[in-house]
């Protein structure tokens, strides 16, 4: 089954404690991205990757890091989480060279206290 | 820069009534357009997409949308609302297949029995 898998689904952490949210896709997609969803703001892109070892900032990259060492994986790293990063996070993937829709993971609800 | 506006953050309809969710975009060229649906505690699922093949696009679950270039609109409709349609709906635009997907703020649809 084609899917994008995020882990964990829920996470409560304390300010400053480094965390990683994993994302994996099994569709051989080139393009992967991370979004955060906040009420009234829709989804805002944090980082994206066009292919292995190619990443770039989205609209709200501050406080986040990503890496793309393998085509299937695109982890999101919060080196020092702060309460304003409390949000619902989605990973998405799509083919880069054709107009196909983005496939989304189930989401990770992060709370930073 | 591209943007997407969705008129009405909350829409309520009676079961069996017409569903109309509005989406307007700003783009210098006809973009790729999408409607996504998000059910509670789930990721985003593609409802339909416009890729310039036809201005009236049919999607899943009886939804359809019409691309109107002169109005820069891509409104989503369904002739008869069902209780299971209650969800958050996002309009999204992508200028080219290499560009990021930009989401509108979303419209929460409630269906009243």
Tab-separated table of N, CA, C and O in Angstrom, chain B:
chain	number	residue	atom	x	y	z
B	1	UNK	N	3.788	36.783	-5.571
B	1	UNK	CA	3.709	35.495	-4.891
B	1	UNK	C	2.285	34.962	-4.965
B	1	UNK	O	1.324	35.712	-4.960
B	2	UNK	N	2.223	33.671	-5.058
B	2	UNK	CA	0.900	33.059	-5.125
B	2	UNK	C	0.241	33.071	-3.755
B	2	UNK	O	0.919	33.014	-2.729
B	3	UNK	N	-1.082	33.117	-3.775
B	3	UNK	CA	-1.820	32.979	-2.534
B	3	UNK	C	-3.161	32.342	-2.832
B	3	UNK	O	-3.630	32.334	-3.977
B	4	UNK	N	-3.757	31.824	-1.793
B	4	UNK	CA	-5.055	31.176	-1.904
B	4	UNK	C	-5.947	31.717	-0.796
B	4	UNK	O	-5.534	31.763	0.368
B	5	UNK	N	-7.142	32.125	-1.150
B	5	UNK	CA	-8.101	32.567	-0.151
B	5	UNK	C	-9.323	31.669	-0.208
B	5	UNK	O	-9.762	31.240	-1.277
B	6	UNK	N	-9.856	31.384	0.958
B	6	UNK	CA	-11.074	30.603	1.067
B	6	UNK	C	-12.074	31.437	1.852
B	6	UNK	O	-11.816	31.784	3.011
B	7	UNK	N	-13.163	31.767	1.223
B	7	UNK	CA	-14.163	32.611	1.852
B	7	UNK	C	-14.999	31.784	2.807
B	7	UNK	O	-15.677	30.843	2.401
B	8	UNK	N	-14.953	32.176	4.076
B	8	UNK	CA	-15.719	31.442	5.077
B	8	UNK	C	-14.871	30.406	5.765
B	8	UNK	O	-14.568	29.371	5.191
B	9	UNK	N	-14.512	30.643	7.013
B	9	UNK	CA	-13.722	29.650	7.739
B	9	UNK	C	-14.616	28.518	8.245
B	9	UNK	O	-14.121	27.417	8.513
B	10	UNK	N	-15.930	28.816	8.377
B	10	UNK	CA	-16.887	27.796	8.809
B	10	UNK	C	-18.129	27.888	7.927
B	10	UNK	O	-18.669	28.981	7.716
B	11	UNK	N	-18.551	26.750	7.434
B	11	UNK	CA	-19.762	26.683	6.631
B	11	UNK	C	-20.645	25.575	7.194
B	11	UNK	O	-20.145	24.474	7.449
B	12	UNK	N	-21.904	25.885	7.375
B	12	UNK	CA	-22.871	24.881	7.840
B	12	UNK	C	-23.947	24.688	6.784
B	12	UNK	O	-24.464	25.668	6.249
B	13	UNK	N	-24.254	23.443	6.510
B	13	UNK	CA	-25.323	23.130	5.570
B	13	UNK	C	-26.185	22.036	6.177
B	13	UNK	O	-25.720	21.262	7.028
B	14	UNK	N	-27.401	21.961	5.710
B	14	UNK	CA	-28.273	20.882	6.137
B	14	UNK	C	-27.992	19.635	5.308
B	14	UNK	O	-27.578	19.724	4.143
B	15	UNK	N	-28.235	18.511	5.910
B	15	UNK	CA	-28.068	17.258	5.174
B	15	UNK	C	-28.974	17.267	3.953
B	15	UNK	O	-30.152	17.617	4.035
B	16	UNK	N	-28.390	16.934	2.799
B	16	UNK	CA	-29.148	16.943	1.556
B	16	UNK	C	-29.073	18.247	0.793
B	16	UNK	O	-29.481	18.315	-0.368
B	17	UNK	N	-28.568	19.284	1.412
B	17	UNK	CA	-28.456	20.586	0.743
B	17	UNK	C	-27.174	20.679	-0.066
B	17	UNK	O	-26.243	19.886	0.096
B	18	UNK	N	-27.142	21.705	-0.920
B	18	UNK	CA	-25.960	21.945	-1.743
B	18	UNK	C	-24.784	22.389	-0.877
B	18	UNK	O	-24.932	23.228	0.010
B	19	UNK	N	-23.623	21.846	-1.180
B	19	UNK	CA	-22.391	22.299	-0.553
B	19	UNK	C	-21.634	23.183	-1.544
B	19	UNK	O	-21.428	22.797	-2.705
B	20	UNK	N	-21.258	24.368	-1.098
B	20	UNK	CA	-20.449	25.277	-1.924
B	20	UNK	C	-19.337	25.839	-1.051
B	20	UNK	O	-19.606	26.580	-0.112
B	21	UNK	N	-18.113	25.492	-1.364
B	21	UNK	CA	-16.959	26.023	-0.662
B	21	UNK	C	-16.126	26.818	-1.665
B	21	UNK	O	-15.763	26.321	-2.714
B	22	UNK	N	-15.835	28.053	-1.282
B	22	UNK	CA	-15.225	28.978	-2.229
B	22	UNK	C	-13.705	29.029	-2.114
B	22	UNK	O	-13.153	28.979	-1.013
B	23	UNK	N	-13.074	29.153	-3.258
B	23	UNK	CA	-11.622	29.247	-3.316
B	23	UNK	C	-11.236	30.209	-4.435
B	23	UNK	O	-11.704	30.068	-5.571
B	24	UNK	N	-10.418	31.167	-4.108
B	24	UNK	CA	-9.857	32.061	-5.112
B	24	UNK	C	-8.339	32.052	-4.982
B	24	UNK	O	-7.808	31.936	-3.891
B	25	UNK	N	-7.674	32.176	-6.070
B	25	UNK	CA	-6.210	32.125	-6.065
B	25	UNK	C	-5.673	33.342	-6.796
B	25	UNK	O	-6.361	33.983	-7.585
B	26	UNK	N	-4.457	33.651	-6.519
B	26	UNK	CA	-3.765	34.693	-7.261
B	26	UNK	C	-2.559	34.057	-7.926
B	26	UNK	O	-1.743	33.411	-7.267
B	27	UNK	N	-2.491	34.171	-9.216
B	27	UNK	CA	-1.384	33.585	-9.943
B	27	UNK	C	-1.287	34.261	-11.295
B	27	UNK	O	-2.305	34.558	-11.910
B	28	UNK	N	-0.103	34.460	-11.761
B	28	UNK	CA	0.100	35.108	-13.057
B	28	UNK	C	-0.137	34.154	-14.216
B	28	UNK	O	-0.362	34.560	-15.338
B	29	UNK	N	-0.090	32.886	-13.925
B	29	UNK	CA	-0.347	31.883	-14.956
B	29	UNK	C	-1.308	30.860	-14.384
B	29	UNK	O	-1.377	30.683	-13.176
B	30	UNK	N	-2.071	30.189	-15.245
B	30	UNK	CA	-2.970	29.153	-14.718
B	30	UNK	C	-2.169	28.096	-13.978
B	30	UNK	O	-1.295	27.461	-14.542
B	31	UNK	N	-2.473	27.904	-12.734
B	31	UNK	CA	-1.696	26.964	-11.929
B	31	UNK	C	-2.345	25.595	-11.897
B	31	UNK	O	-3.367	25.355	-12.524
B	32	UNK	N	-1.713	24.723	-11.155
B	32	UNK	CA	-2.357	23.476	-10.800
B	32	UNK	C	-3.158	23.744	-9.522
B	32	UNK	O	-2.662	24.376	-8.599
B	33	UNK	N	-4.356	23.256	-9.465
B	33	UNK	CA	-5.248	23.527	-8.335
B	33	UNK	C	-5.739	22.232	-7.727
B	33	UNK	O	-6.016	21.271	-8.454
B	34	UNK	N	-5.874	22.240	-6.427
B	34	UNK	CA	-6.269	21.038	-5.703
B	34	UNK	C	-7.286	21.378	-4.615
B	34	UNK	O	-7.297	22.492	-4.093
B	35	UNK	N	-8.088	20.406	-4.298
B	35	UNK	CA	-8.890	20.435	-3.081
B	35	UNK	C	-8.539	19.198	-2.270
B	35	UNK	O	-8.542	18.070	-2.793
B	36	UNK	N	-8.241	19.450	-0.989
B	36	UNK	CA	-7.965	18.371	-0.062
B	36	UNK	C	-9.024	18.378	1.040
B	36	UNK	O	-9.563	19.436	1.392
B	37	UNK	N	-9.263	17.224	1.605
B	37	UNK	CA	-10.163	17.102	2.743
B	37	UNK	C	-9.387	16.492	3.911
B	37	UNK	O	-8.527	15.630	3.708
B	38	UNK	N	-9.680	17.011	5.095
B	38	UNK	CA	-9.053	16.476	6.300
B	38	UNK	C	-10.145	16.096	7.287
B	38	UNK	O	-10.838	16.963	7.826
B	39	UNK	N	-10.284	14.813	7.527
B	39	UNK	CA	-11.206	14.332	8.542
B	39	UNK	C	-10.527	14.400	9.896
B	39	UNK	O	-9.297	14.403	9.992
B	40	UNK	N	-11.291	14.461	10.966
B	40	UNK	CA	-10.702	14.596	12.309
B	40	UNK	C	-9.618	13.566	12.571
B	40	UNK	O	-9.788	12.382	12.290
B	41	UNK	N	-8.505	14.064	13.066
B	41	UNK	CA	-7.375	13.218	13.463
B	41	UNK	C	-6.767	12.435	12.303
B	41	UNK	O	-6.190	11.358	12.515
B	42	UNK	N	-6.917	12.974	11.119
B	42	UNK	CA	-6.325	12.305	9.969
B	42	UNK	C	-5.500	13.283	9.142
B	42	UNK	O	-5.562	14.492	9.334
B	43	UNK	N	-4.718	12.731	8.223
B	43	UNK	CA	-3.976	13.564	7.302
B	43	UNK	C	-4.876	14.096	6.206
B	43	UNK	O	-6.091	13.930	6.242
B	44	UNK	N	-4.281	14.744	5.243
B	44	UNK	CA	-5.046	15.318	4.146
B	44	UNK	C	-5.198	14.307	3.027
B	44	UNK	O	-4.256	13.595	2.684
B	45	UNK	N	-6.365	14.298	2.444
B	45	UNK	CA	-6.666	13.375	1.354
B	45	UNK	C	-7.092	14.183	0.145
B	45	UNK	O	-7.902	15.112	0.269
B	46	UNK	N	-6.571	13.851	-1.001
B	46	UNK	CA	-6.922	14.595	-2.203
B	46	UNK	C	-8.362	14.312	-2.617
B	46	UNK	O	-8.774	13.163	-2.730
B	47	UNK	N	-9.137	15.378	-2.835
B	47	UNK	CA	-10.496	15.250	-3.344
B	47	UNK	C	-10.505	15.296	-4.870
B	47	UNK	O	-11.159	14.493	-5.525
B	48	UNK	N	-9.802	16.288	-5.402
B	48	UNK	CA	-9.742	16.449	-6.842
B	48	UNK	C	-8.626	17.416	-7.193
B	48	UNK	O	-8.125	18.126	-6.327
B	49	UNK	N	-8.267	17.433	-8.478
B	49	UNK	CA	-7.222	18.346	-8.925
B	49	UNK	C	-7.522	18.833	-10.337
B	49	UNK	O	-8.118	18.125	-11.150
B	50	UNK	N	-7.123	20.051	-10.620
B	50	UNK	CA	-7.252	20.643	-11.946
B	50	UNK	C	-5.869	20.702	-12.590
B	50	UNK	O	-4.923	21.219	-11.992
B	51	UNK	N	-5.786	20.146	-13.790
B	51	UNK	CA	-4.493	20.130	-14.463
B	51	UNK	C	-4.595	20.637	-15.889
B	51	UNK	O	-3.796	20.291	-16.730
B	52	UNK	N	-5.598	21.457	-16.175
B	52	UNK	CA	-5.830	22.118	-17.460
B	52	UNK	C	-6.476	21.217	-18.506
B	52	UNK	O	-6.706	21.645	-19.627
B	53	UNK	N	-6.774	20.005	-18.183
B	53	UNK	CA	-7.405	19.114	-19.152
B	53	UNK	C	-8.888	19.458	-19.341
B	53	UNK	O	-9.410	19.382	-20.447
B	54	UNK	N	-9.553	19.854	-18.276
B	54	UNK	CA	-10.969	20.193	-18.351
B	54	UNK	C	-11.273	21.165	-17.231
B	54	UNK	O	-10.722	21.048	-16.135
B	55	UNK	N	-12.161	22.116	-17.493
B	55	UNK	CA	-12.425	23.131	-16.471
B	55	UNK	C	-13.325	22.619	-15.362
B	55	UNK	O	-13.277	23.107	-14.244
B	56	UNK	N	-14.144	21.610	-15.654
B	56	UNK	CA	-14.987	21.003	-14.626
B	56	UNK	C	-14.329	19.688	-14.219
B	56	UNK	O	-14.165	18.789	-15.040
B	57	UNK	N	-13.982	19.611	-12.973
B	57	UNK	CA	-13.246	18.457	-12.479
B	57	UNK	C	-14.111	17.685	-11.499
B	57	UNK	O	-14.682	18.272	-10.580
B	58	UNK	N	-14.183	16.414	-11.700
B	58	UNK	CA	-14.942	15.564	-10.777
B	58	UNK	C	-13.976	14.834	-9.862
B	58	UNK	O	-12.908	14.380	-10.290
B	59	UNK	N	-14.357	14.760	-8.601
B	59	UNK	CA	-13.498	14.103	-7.644
B	59	UNK	C	-14.200	12.961	-6.940
B	59	UNK	O	-15.222	12.453	-7.404
B	60	UNK	N	-13.655	12.606	-5.797
B	60	UNK	CA	-14.232	11.505	-5.044
B	60	UNK	C	-15.408	11.973	-4.202
B	60	UNK	O	-15.569	13.171	-3.977
B	61	UNK	N	-16.223	11.034	-3.770
B	61	UNK	CA	-17.339	11.299	-2.862
B	61	UNK	C	-18.361	12.281	-3.421
B	61	UNK	O	-19.048	12.960	-2.662
B	62	UNK	N	-18.463	12.379	-4.723
B	62	UNK	CA	-19.484	13.221	-5.338
B	62	UNK	C	-19.128	14.695	-5.440
B	62	UNK	O	-19.965	15.507	-5.846
B	63	UNK	N	-17.937	15.070	-5.091
B	63	UNK	CA	-17.518	16.460	-5.183
B	63	UNK	C	-17.036	16.807	-6.589
B	63	UNK	O	-16.522	15.950	-7.313
B	64	UNK	N	-17.187	18.041	-6.945
B	64	UNK	CA	-16.632	18.544	-8.183
B	64	UNK	C	-16.254	20.016	-8.009
B	64	UNK	O	-16.713	20.682	-7.081
B	65	UNK	N	-15.407	20.498	-8.899
B	65	UNK	CA	-14.977	21.889	-8.835
B	65	UNK	C	-14.818	22.408	-10.256
B	65	UNK	O	-14.493	21.662	-11.179
B	66	UNK	N	-15.074	23.696	-10.423
B	66	UNK	CA	-14.975	24.318	-11.734
B	66	UNK	C	-13.920	25.393	-11.725
B	66	UNK	O	-13.943	26.305	-10.884
B	67	UNK	N	-12.985	25.284	-12.647
B	67	UNK	CA	-11.947	26.296	-12.806
B	67	UNK	C	-12.480	27.418	-13.688
B	67	UNK	O	-12.909	27.192	-14.813
B	68	UNK	N	-12.454	28.630	-13.134
B	68	UNK	CA	-12.878	29.809	-13.889
B	68	UNK	C	-11.731	30.794	-13.917
B	68	UNK	O	-11.489	31.516	-12.941
B	69	UNK	N	-11.061	30.839	-15.045
B	69	UNK	CA	-9.870	31.681	-15.155
B	69	UNK	C	-10.217	33.157	-14.981
B	69	UNK	O	-9.496	33.901	-14.320
B	70	UNK	N	-11.326	33.579	-15.557
B	70	UNK	CA	-11.690	34.998	-15.504
B	70	UNK	C	-11.966	35.466	-14.078
B	70	UNK	O	-11.791	36.640	-13.761
B	71	UNK	N	-12.385	34.529	-13.245
B	71	UNK	CA	-12.676	34.863	-11.856
B	71	UNK	C	-11.564	34.397	-10.912
B	71	UNK	O	-11.671	34.614	-9.701
B	72	UNK	N	-10.551	33.768	-11.449
B	72	UNK	CA	-9.471	33.130	-10.657
B	72	UNK	C	-10.069	32.355	-9.491
B	72	UNK	O	-9.674	32.530	-8.330
B	73	UNK	N	-11.042	31.514	-9.825
B	73	UNK	CA	-11.725	30.757	-8.784
B	73	UNK	C	-11.697	29.273	-9.078
B	73	UNK	O	-11.535	28.844	-10.227
B	74	UNK	N	-11.878	28.513	-8.028
B	74	UNK	CA	-11.917	27.053	-8.136
B	74	UNK	C	-12.816	26.557	-7.020
B	74	UNK	O	-12.395	25.875	-6.099
B	75	UNK	N	-14.086	26.888	-7.083
B	75	UNK	CA	-15.030	26.563	-6.020
B	75	UNK	C	-15.390	25.084	-6.021
B	75	UNK	O	-15.551	24.468	-7.087
B	76	UNK	N	-15.574	24.553	-4.846
B	76	UNK	CA	-15.901	23.139	-4.663
B	76	UNK	C	-17.398	22.996	-4.392
B	76	UNK	O	-17.947	23.738	-3.578
B	77	UNK	N	-18.034	22.053	-5.050
B	77	UNK	CA	-19.466	21.851	-4.844
B	77	UNK	C	-19.790	20.376	-4.709
B	77	UNK	O	-19.049	19.507	-5.167
B	78	UNK	N	-20.936	20.152	-4.064
B	78	UNK	CA	-21.516	18.819	-3.994
B	78	UNK	C	-23.016	19.011	-3.939
B	78	UNK	O	-23.500	19.809	-3.126
B	79	UNK	N	-23.772	18.334	-4.797
B	79	UNK	CA	-25.214	18.607	-4.873
B	79	UNK	C	-25.973	18.333	-3.578
B	79	UNK	O	-26.915	19.048	-3.246
B	80	UNK	N	-25.568	17.309	-2.851
B	80	UNK	CA	-26.337	16.904	-1.690
B	80	UNK	C	-25.387	16.495	-0.567
B	80	UNK	O	-24.680	15.497	-0.674
B	81	UNK	N	-25.387	17.274	0.504
B	81	UNK	CA	-24.467	17.025	1.613
B	81	UNK	C	-24.872	15.786	2.400
B	81	UNK	O	-26.058	15.520	2.626
B	82	UNK	N	-23.861	15.081	2.842
B	82	UNK	CA	-24.052	13.914	3.693
B	82	UNK	C	-23.332	14.169	5.006
B	82	UNK	O	-22.354	14.917	5.062
B	83	UNK	N	-23.821	13.537	6.050
B	83	UNK	CA	-23.204	13.735	7.365
B	83	UNK	C	-21.707	13.433	7.336
B	83	UNK	O	-20.919	14.092	8.019
B	84	UNK	N	-21.327	12.465	6.544
B	84	UNK	CA	-19.914	12.079	6.493
B	84	UNK	C	-19.030	13.117	5.807
B	84	UNK	O	-17.808	12.974	5.798
B	85	UNK	N	-19.646	14.152	5.228
B	85	UNK	CA	-18.860	15.211	4.578
B	85	UNK	C	-18.303	16.225	5.569
B	85	UNK	O	-17.506	17.092	5.198
B	86	UNK	N	-18.727	16.151	6.807
B	86	UNK	CA	-18.239	17.088	7.813
B	86	UNK	C	-16.737	16.902	7.990
B	86	UNK	O	-16.265	15.810	8.347
B	87	UNK	N	-15.988	17.954	7.704
B	87	UNK	CA	-14.527	17.873	7.710
B	87	UNK	C	-13.963	19.262	7.443
B	87	UNK	O	-14.707	20.226	7.253
B	88	UNK	N	-12.650	19.336	7.414
B	88	UNK	CA	-11.960	20.566	7.025
B	88	UNK	C	-11.538	20.419	5.572
B	88	UNK	O	-11.026	19.374	5.165
B	89	UNK	N	-11.758	21.475	4.784
B	89	UNK	CA	-11.441	21.429	3.361
B	89	UNK	C	-10.421	22.508	3.025
B	89	UNK	O	-10.566	23.663	3.426
B	90	UNK	N	-9.414	22.105	2.303
B	90	UNK	CA	-8.341	23.013	1.936
B	90	UNK	C	-8.219	23.112	0.426
B	90	UNK	O	-8.143	22.092	-0.264
B	91	UNK	N	-8.187	24.316	-0.040
B	91	UNK	CA	-7.861	24.579	-1.442
B	91	UNK	C	-6.354	24.816	-1.520
B	91	UNK	O	-5.767	25.403	-0.600
B	92	UNK	N	-5.735	24.377	-2.594
B	92	UNK	CA	-4.284	24.520	-2.707
B	92	UNK	C	-3.914	24.803	-4.151
B	92	UNK	O	-4.612	24.419	-5.088
B	93	UNK	N	-2.790	25.472	-4.334
B	93	UNK	CA	-2.327	25.848	-5.663
B	93	UNK	C	-0.853	25.518	-5.796
B	93	UNK	O	-0.100	25.573	-4.832
B	94	UNK	N	-0.478	25.154	-7.018
B	94	UNK	CA	0.925	24.863	-7.305
B	94	UNK	C	1.202	25.422	-8.692
B	94	UNK	O	0.507	25.065	-9.648
B	95	UNK	N	2.180	26.298	-8.781
B	95	UNK	CA	2.421	26.989	-10.043
B	95	UNK	C	2.941	26.041	-11.112
B	95	UNK	O	2.486	26.023	-12.242
B	96	UNK	N	3.930	25.253	-10.763
B	96	UNK	CA	4.452	24.233	-11.673
B	96	UNK	C	4.683	22.977	-10.846
B	96	UNK	O	4.580	22.999	-9.623
B	97	UNK	N	5.029	21.911	-11.502
B	97	UNK	CA	5.230	20.666	-10.772
B	97	UNK	C	6.468	20.716	-9.887
B	97	UNK	O	6.659	19.862	-9.040
B	98	UNK	N	7.307	21.751	-10.063
B	98	UNK	CA	8.488	21.879	-9.228
B	98	UNK	C	8.252	22.804	-8.038
B	98	UNK	O	9.088	22.933	-7.174
B	99	UNK	N	7.133	23.494	-8.054
B	99	UNK	CA	6.865	24.456	-6.984
B	99	UNK	C	6.203	23.787	-5.786
B	99	UNK	O	5.595	22.736	-5.896
B	100	UNK	N	6.300	24.485	-4.673
B	100	UNK	CA	5.630	23.967	-3.484
B	100	UNK	C	4.131	24.153	-3.627
B	100	UNK	O	3.648	24.977	-4.401
B	101	UNK	N	3.416	23.391	-2.859
B	101	UNK	CA	1.965	23.529	-2.806
B	101	UNK	C	1.639	24.576	-1.744
B	101	UNK	O	2.118	24.494	-0.614
B	102	UNK	N	0.854	25.543	-2.109
B	102	UNK	CA	0.434	26.591	-1.178
B	102	UNK	C	-1.019	26.348	-0.808
B	102	UNK	O	-1.881	26.224	-1.700
B	103	UNK	N	-1.279	26.294	0.476
B	103	UNK	CA	-2.612	25.982	0.958
B	103	UNK	C	-3.365	27.226	1.393
B	103	UNK	O	-2.781	28.179	1.918
B	104	UNK	N	-4.659	27.202	1.200
B	104	UNK	CA	-5.521	28.198	1.802
B	104	UNK	C	-5.697	27.904	3.278
B	104	UNK	O	-5.246	26.870	3.765
B	105	UNK	N	-6.367	28.787	4.002
B	105	UNK	CA	-6.523	28.630	5.452
B	105	UNK	C	-7.492	27.540	5.860
B	105	UNK	O	-7.530	27.151	7.024
B	106	UNK	N	-8.273	27.049	4.918
B	106	UNK	CA	-9.199	25.970	5.223
B	106	UNK	C	-10.601	26.455	5.534
B	106	UNK	O	-10.806	27.579	6.014
B	107	UNK	N	-11.570	25.607	5.242
B	107	UNK	CA	-12.978	25.845	5.582
B	107	UNK	C	-13.503	24.620	6.297
B	107	UNK	O	-13.389	23.503	5.783
B	108	UNK	N	-14.038	24.836	7.473
B	108	UNK	CA	-14.614	23.745	8.241
B	108	UNK	C	-16.084	23.589	7.851
B	108	UNK	O	-16.867	24.526	7.981
B	109	UNK	N	-16.436	22.427	7.370
B	109	UNK	CA	-17.807	22.164	6.945
B	109	UNK	C	-18.544	21.372	8.006
B	109	UNK	O	-18.079	20.312	8.434
B	110	UNK	N	-19.673	21.891	8.437
B	110	UNK	CA	-20.559	21.166	9.341
B	110	UNK	C	-21.828	20.791	8.598
B	110	UNK	O	-22.345	21.583	7.807
B	111	UNK	N	-22.323	19.598	8.829
B	111	UNK	CA	-23.550	19.139	8.192
B	111	UNK	C	-24.577	18.895	9.290
B	111	UNK	O	-24.357	18.090	10.201
B	112	UNK	N	-25.673	19.592	9.171
B	112	UNK	CA	-26.723	19.548	10.197
B	112	UNK	C	-27.796	18.536	9.796
B	112	UNK	O	-28.294	18.599	8.678
B	113	UNK	N	-28.113	17.621	10.685
B	113	UNK	CA	-29.128	16.595	10.331
B	113	UNK	C	-30.519	17.204	10.141
B	113	UNK	O	-30.850	18.232	10.710
